[in-house]
Amino acid sequence: MDLNAFIDGGARGNPGPAAIGIHICDEDGNPLFEEGTFIGHATNNEAEYKALIRLLEVAASDPVIHSFEGGTLRIHCDSNLVVQQVLGNWKIKEPRLKELYDEVQQKKPVTGMKLRIKHVPREENKDADRLVNEALDREALKGHTIGGN
């Protein structure tokens, strides 16, 4: 059985306070894993890469997700830059993104799954986007990172 993963990363201010969102579901759309995490200060592109890295970590370690080993993990990402760079279609000019790309390459084999990544419009990535914004909003409520003193 295949899994569908929707990932997103975002920063308020770019760079600024940033978060990632991951939503994984089975072929029937049943949610299996969701996570929205504040990651500190980053650019939008760094956050998108960090969402992909976290997804690969989850695929390798979460018992439910890892039980699909041997299947295909279809990754949906609304960052065309990340998708095209990971596919090898675009060069990586920024050194920080190259480091994150290298980390993605190191983590891919550990998942034990066939990985397919594709760019999707933002409208098709609502669950991951929601998780990013919830994580940023939770951090803002703490009052010391986003809009705080």
PDB file of C-alpha atoms in Angstrom:
ATOM      1  CA  MET A   1       0.000   0.000   0.000  1.00  0.00           C
ATOM      2  CA  ASP A   2       1.165   3.512  -0.766  1.00  0.00           C
ATOM      3  CA  LEU A   3       1.117   6.555   1.475  1.00  0.00           C
ATOM      4  CA  ASN A   4       0.536  10.195   0.628  1.00  0.00           C
ATOM      5  CA  ALA A   5       2.498  12.818   2.497  1.00  0.00           C
ATOM      6  CA  PHE A   6       1.816  16.530   2.348  1.00  0.00           C
ATOM      7  CA  ILE A   7       4.591  18.791   3.613  1.00  0.00           C
ATOM      8  CA  ASP A   8       4.914  22.527   4.058  1.00  0.00           C
ATOM      9  CA  GLY A   9       7.233  25.007   5.645  1.00  0.00           C
ATOM     10  CA  GLY A  10       6.807  28.687   6.191  1.00  0.00           C
ATOM     11  CA  ALA A  11       8.378  31.712   7.782  1.00  0.00           C
ATOM     12  CA  ARG A  12       6.710  34.900   8.882  1.00  0.00           C
ATOM     13  CA  GLY A  13       9.057  37.622   7.742  1.00  0.00           C
ATOM     14  CA  ASN A  14      11.261  35.457   5.496  1.00  0.00           C
ATOM     15  CA  PRO A  15      13.559  35.030   7.242  1.00  0.00           C
ATOM     16  CA  GLY A  16      11.692  34.986  10.481  1.00  0.00           C
ATOM     17  CA  PRO A  17       9.915  32.698  12.897  1.00  0.00           C
ATOM     18  CA  ALA A  18       9.347  29.455  10.997  1.00  0.00           C
ATOM     19  CA  ALA A  19       7.456  26.184  11.268  1.00  0.00           C
ATOM     20  CA  ILE A  20       6.899  22.953   9.394  1.00  0.00           C
ATOM     21  CA  GLY A  21       3.798  20.867   8.784  1.00  0.00           C
ATOM     22  CA  ILE A  22       3.503  17.193   7.870  1.00  0.00           C
ATOM     23  CA  HIS A  23       0.299  15.321   7.082  1.00  0.00           C
ATOM     24  CA  ILE A  24       0.491  11.637   6.108  1.00  0.00           C
ATOM     25  CA  CYS A  25      -2.498   9.580   5.029  1.00  0.00           C
ATOM     26  CA  ASP A  26      -3.157   6.207   3.453  1.00  0.00           C
ATOM     27  CA  GLU A  27      -4.471   5.730  -0.086  1.00  0.00           C
ATOM     28  CA  ASP A  28      -8.039   6.167   1.150  1.00  0.00           C
ATOM     29  CA  GLY A  29      -7.241   9.524   2.751  1.00  0.00           C
ATOM     30  CA  ASN A  30      -7.292   8.258   6.347  1.00  0.00           C
ATOM     31  CA  PRO A  31      -4.855  10.340   8.417  1.00  0.00           C
ATOM     32  CA  LEU A  32      -1.986   8.343   9.920  1.00  0.00           C
ATOM     33  CA  PHE A  33       0.324  11.091  11.171  1.00  0.00           C
ATOM     34  CA  GLU A  34       0.204  14.855  11.639  1.00  0.00           C
ATOM     35  CA  GLU A  35       2.778  17.216  13.035  1.00  0.00           C
ATOM     36  CA  GLY A  36       3.150  20.969  13.154  1.00  0.00           C
ATOM     37  CA  THR A  37       6.410  22.131  14.708  1.00  0.00           C
ATOM     38  CA  PHE A  38       8.017  25.494  15.333  1.00  0.00           C
ATOM     39  CA  ILE A  39      11.638  25.349  14.116  1.00  0.00           C
ATOM     40  CA  GLY A  40      12.987  28.757  15.118  1.00  0.00           C
ATOM     41  CA  HIS A  41      14.352  31.377  12.722  1.00  0.00           C
ATOM     42  CA  ALA A  42      14.575  30.350   9.049  1.00  0.00           C
ATOM     43  CA  THR A  43      13.685  31.309   5.503  1.00  0.00           C
ATOM     44  CA  ASN A  44      10.665  29.855   3.709  1.00  0.00           C
ATOM     45  CA  ASN A  45      12.931  27.650   1.581  1.00  0.00           C
ATOM     46  CA  GLU A  46      14.854  26.376   4.613  1.00  0.00           C
ATOM     47  CA  ALA A  47      11.562  25.555   6.329  1.00  0.00           C
ATOM     48  CA  GLU A  48      10.328  23.654   3.248  1.00  0.00           C
ATOM     49  CA  TYR A  49      13.518  21.565   3.236  1.00  0.00           C
ATOM     50  CA  LYS A  50      13.273  20.958   6.985  1.00  0.00           C
ATOM     51  CA  ALA A  51       9.716  19.693   6.508  1.00  0.00           C
ATOM     52  CA  LEU A  52      11.005  17.179   3.962  1.00  0.00           C
ATOM     53  CA  ILE A  53      13.830  16.111   6.277  1.00  0.00           C
ATOM     54  CA  ARG A  54      11.406  15.617   9.164  1.00  0.00           C
ATOM     55  CA  LEU A  55       9.089  13.605   6.915  1.00  0.00           C
ATOM     56  CA  LEU A  56      11.966  11.262   6.023  1.00  0.00           C
ATOM     57  CA  GLU A  57      12.803  10.882   9.726  1.00  0.00           C
ATOM     58  CA  VAL A  58       9.174  10.011  10.501  1.00  0.00           C
ATOM     59  CA  ALA A  59       9.035   7.525   7.620  1.00  0.00           C
ATOM     60  CA  ALA A  60      12.104   5.780   9.040  1.00  0.00           C
ATOM     61  CA  SER A  61      11.113   5.775  12.709  1.00  0.00           C
ATOM     62  CA  ASP A  62       7.353   6.021  13.277  1.00  0.00           C
ATOM     63  CA  PRO A  63       6.064   2.448  13.746  1.00  0.00           C
ATOM     64  CA  VAL A  64       2.810   3.005  11.846  1.00  0.00           C
ATOM     65  CA  ILE A  65       4.439   4.776   8.894  1.00  0.00           C
ATOM     66  CA  HIS A  66       7.443   2.443   8.840  1.00  0.00           C
ATOM     67  CA  SER A  67       5.088  -0.551   8.682  1.00  0.00           C
ATOM     68  CA  PHE A  68       4.508   0.471   5.042  1.00  0.00           C
ATOM     69  CA  GLU A  69       8.181  -0.289   4.258  1.00  0.00           C
ATOM     70  CA  GLY A  70       8.536  -1.460   0.674  1.00  0.00           C
ATOM     71  CA  GLY A  71       5.628   0.690  -0.473  1.00  0.00           C
ATOM     72  CA  THR A  72       5.705   4.094  -2.099  1.00  0.00           C
ATOM     73  CA  LEU A  73       5.668   7.372  -0.208  1.00  0.00           C
ATOM     74  CA  ARG A  74       4.169  10.013  -2.487  1.00  0.00           C
ATOM     75  CA  ILE A  75       5.370  13.407  -1.277  1.00  0.00           C
ATOM     76  CA  HIS A  76       3.299  16.464  -2.166  1.00  0.00           C
ATOM     77  CA  CYS A  77       5.054  19.809  -1.717  1.00  0.00           C
ATOM     78  CA  ASP A  78       3.972  23.304  -2.718  1.00  0.00           C
ATOM     79  CA  SER A  79       7.570  24.543  -3.014  1.00  0.00           C
ATOM     80  CA  ASN A  80       8.542  24.143  -6.658  1.00  0.00           C
ATOM     81  CA  LEU A  81      12.106  25.119  -5.742  1.00  0.00           C
ATOM     82  CA  VAL A  82      12.509  22.219  -3.305  1.00  0.00           C
ATOM     83  CA  VAL A  83      10.830  19.736  -5.658  1.00  0.00           C
ATOM     84  CA  GLN A  84      12.938  20.741  -8.661  1.00  0.00           C
ATOM     85  CA  GLN A  85      16.175  20.748  -6.652  1.00  0.00           C
ATOM     86  CA  VAL A  86      15.463  17.338  -5.091  1.00  0.00           C
ATOM     87  CA  LEU A  87      14.647  15.941  -8.540  1.00  0.00           C
ATOM     88  CA  GLY A  88      17.970  17.301  -9.822  1.00  0.00           C
ATOM     89  CA  ASN A  89      16.342  19.638 -12.334  1.00  0.00           C
ATOM     90  CA  TRP A  90      17.570  22.887 -10.761  1.00  0.00           C
ATOM     91  CA  LYS A  91      20.977  23.816  -9.413  1.00  0.00           C
ATOM     92  CA  ILE A  92      21.363  24.713  -5.763  1.00  0.00           C
ATOM     93  CA  LYS A  93      23.125  28.060  -5.492  1.00  0.00           C
ATOM     94  CA  GLU A  94      22.567  28.823  -1.815  1.00  0.00           C
ATOM     95  CA  PRO A  95      25.071  27.057   0.508  1.00  0.00           C
ATOM     96  CA  ARG A  96      22.535  26.583   3.327  1.00  0.00           C
ATOM     97  CA  LEU A  97      20.057  24.920   0.969  1.00  0.00           C
ATOM     98  CA  LYS A  98      22.851  22.683  -0.350  1.00  0.00           C
ATOM     99  CA  GLU A  99      23.482  21.480   3.227  1.00  0.00           C
ATOM    100  CA  LEU A 100      19.771  20.714   3.654  1.00  0.00           C
ATOM    101  CA  TYR A 101      19.653  18.985   0.253  1.00  0.00           C
ATOM    102  CA  ASP A 102      22.608  16.809   1.300  1.00  0.00           C
ATOM    103  CA  GLU A 103      20.758  15.879   4.495  1.00  0.00           C
ATOM    104  CA  VAL A 104      17.722  14.850   2.430  1.00  0.00           C
ATOM    105  CA  GLN A 105      19.948  12.617   0.280  1.00  0.00           C
ATOM    106  CA  GLN A 106      21.413  10.956   3.396  1.00  0.00           C
ATOM    107  CA  LYS A 107      17.997  10.241   4.915  1.00  0.00           C
ATOM    108  CA  LYS A 108      16.205   8.949   1.802  1.00  0.00           C
ATOM    109  CA  PRO A 109      17.541   5.360   1.893  1.00  0.00           C
ATOM    110  CA  VAL A 110      16.719   4.919   5.588  1.00  0.00           C
ATOM    111  CA  THR A 111      12.971   5.137   4.954  1.00  0.00           C
ATOM    112  CA  GLY A 112      12.870   1.759   3.208  1.00  0.00           C
ATOM    113  CA  MET A 113      10.252   3.146   0.837  1.00  0.00           C
ATOM    114  CA  LYS A 114      10.161   4.251  -2.778  1.00  0.00           C
ATOM    115  CA  LEU A 115       9.957   8.019  -2.708  1.00  0.00           C
ATOM    116  CA  ARG A 116       8.101  10.103  -5.268  1.00  0.00           C
ATOM    117  CA  ILE A 117       7.972  13.881  -4.936  1.00  0.00           C
ATOM    118  CA  LYS A 118       5.821  16.270  -6.883  1.00  0.00           C
ATOM    119  CA  HIS A 119       4.873  19.910  -6.814  1.00  0.00           C
ATOM    120  CA  VAL A 120       1.256  20.667  -5.970  1.00  0.00           C
ATOM    121  CA  PRO A 121      -0.601  23.976  -5.856  1.00  0.00           C
ATOM    122  CA  ARG A 122      -0.996  25.498  -2.414  1.00  0.00           C
ATOM    123  CA  GLU A 123      -4.740  24.745  -2.515  1.00  0.00           C
ATOM    124  CA  GLU A 124      -3.945  21.015  -2.574  1.00  0.00           C
ATOM    125  CA  ASN A 125      -1.682  21.314   0.461  1.00  0.00           C
ATOM    126  CA  LYS A 126      -4.157  22.724   2.981  1.00  0.00           C
ATOM    127  CA  ASP A 127      -3.562  20.227   5.796  1.00  0.00           C
ATOM    128  CA  ALA A 128       0.201  20.798   5.902  1.00  0.00           C
ATOM    129  CA  ASP A 129      -0.278  24.560   5.577  1.00  0.00           C
ATOM    130  CA  ARG A 130      -2.769  24.504   8.465  1.00  0.00           C
ATOM    131  CA  LEU A 131      -0.230  22.676  10.641  1.00  0.00           C
ATOM    132  CA  VAL A 132       2.449  25.274   9.848  1.00  0.00           C
ATOM    133  CA  ASN A 133       0.150  28.144  10.788  1.00  0.00           C
ATOM    134  CA  GLU A 134      -1.067  26.422  13.957  1.00  0.00           C
ATOM    135  CA  ALA A 135       2.552  25.939  15.071  1.00  0.00           C
ATOM    136  CA  LEU A 136       3.381  29.583  14.323  1.00  0.00           C
ATOM    137  CA  ASP A 137       0.244  30.766  16.113  1.00  0.00           C
ATOM    138  CA  ARG A 138       1.059  28.625  19.194  1.00  0.00           C
ATOM    139  CA  GLU A 139       4.516  30.174  19.297  1.00  0.00           C
ATOM    140  CA  ALA A 140       3.049  33.666  18.905  1.00  0.00           C
ATOM    141  CA  LEU A 141       0.788  33.046  21.895  1.00  0.00           C
ATOM    142  CA  LYS A 142       3.898  32.470  23.985  1.00  0.00           C
ATOM    143  CA  GLY A 143       4.592  36.120  23.266  1.00  0.00           C
ATOM    144  CA  HIS A 144       8.339  35.966  23.028  1.00  0.00           C
ATOM    145  CA  THR A 145       9.102  34.946  19.462  1.00  0.00           C
ATOM    146  CA  ILE A 146       6.511  36.361  17.079  1.00  0.00           C
ATOM    147  CA  GLY A 147       5.329  39.854  17.784  1.00  0.00           C
ATOM    148  CA  GLY A 148       6.674  39.666  21.319  1.00  0.00           C
ATOM    149  CA  ASN A 149       8.984  42.046  23.164  1.00  0.00           C
TER     150      ASN A 149
END
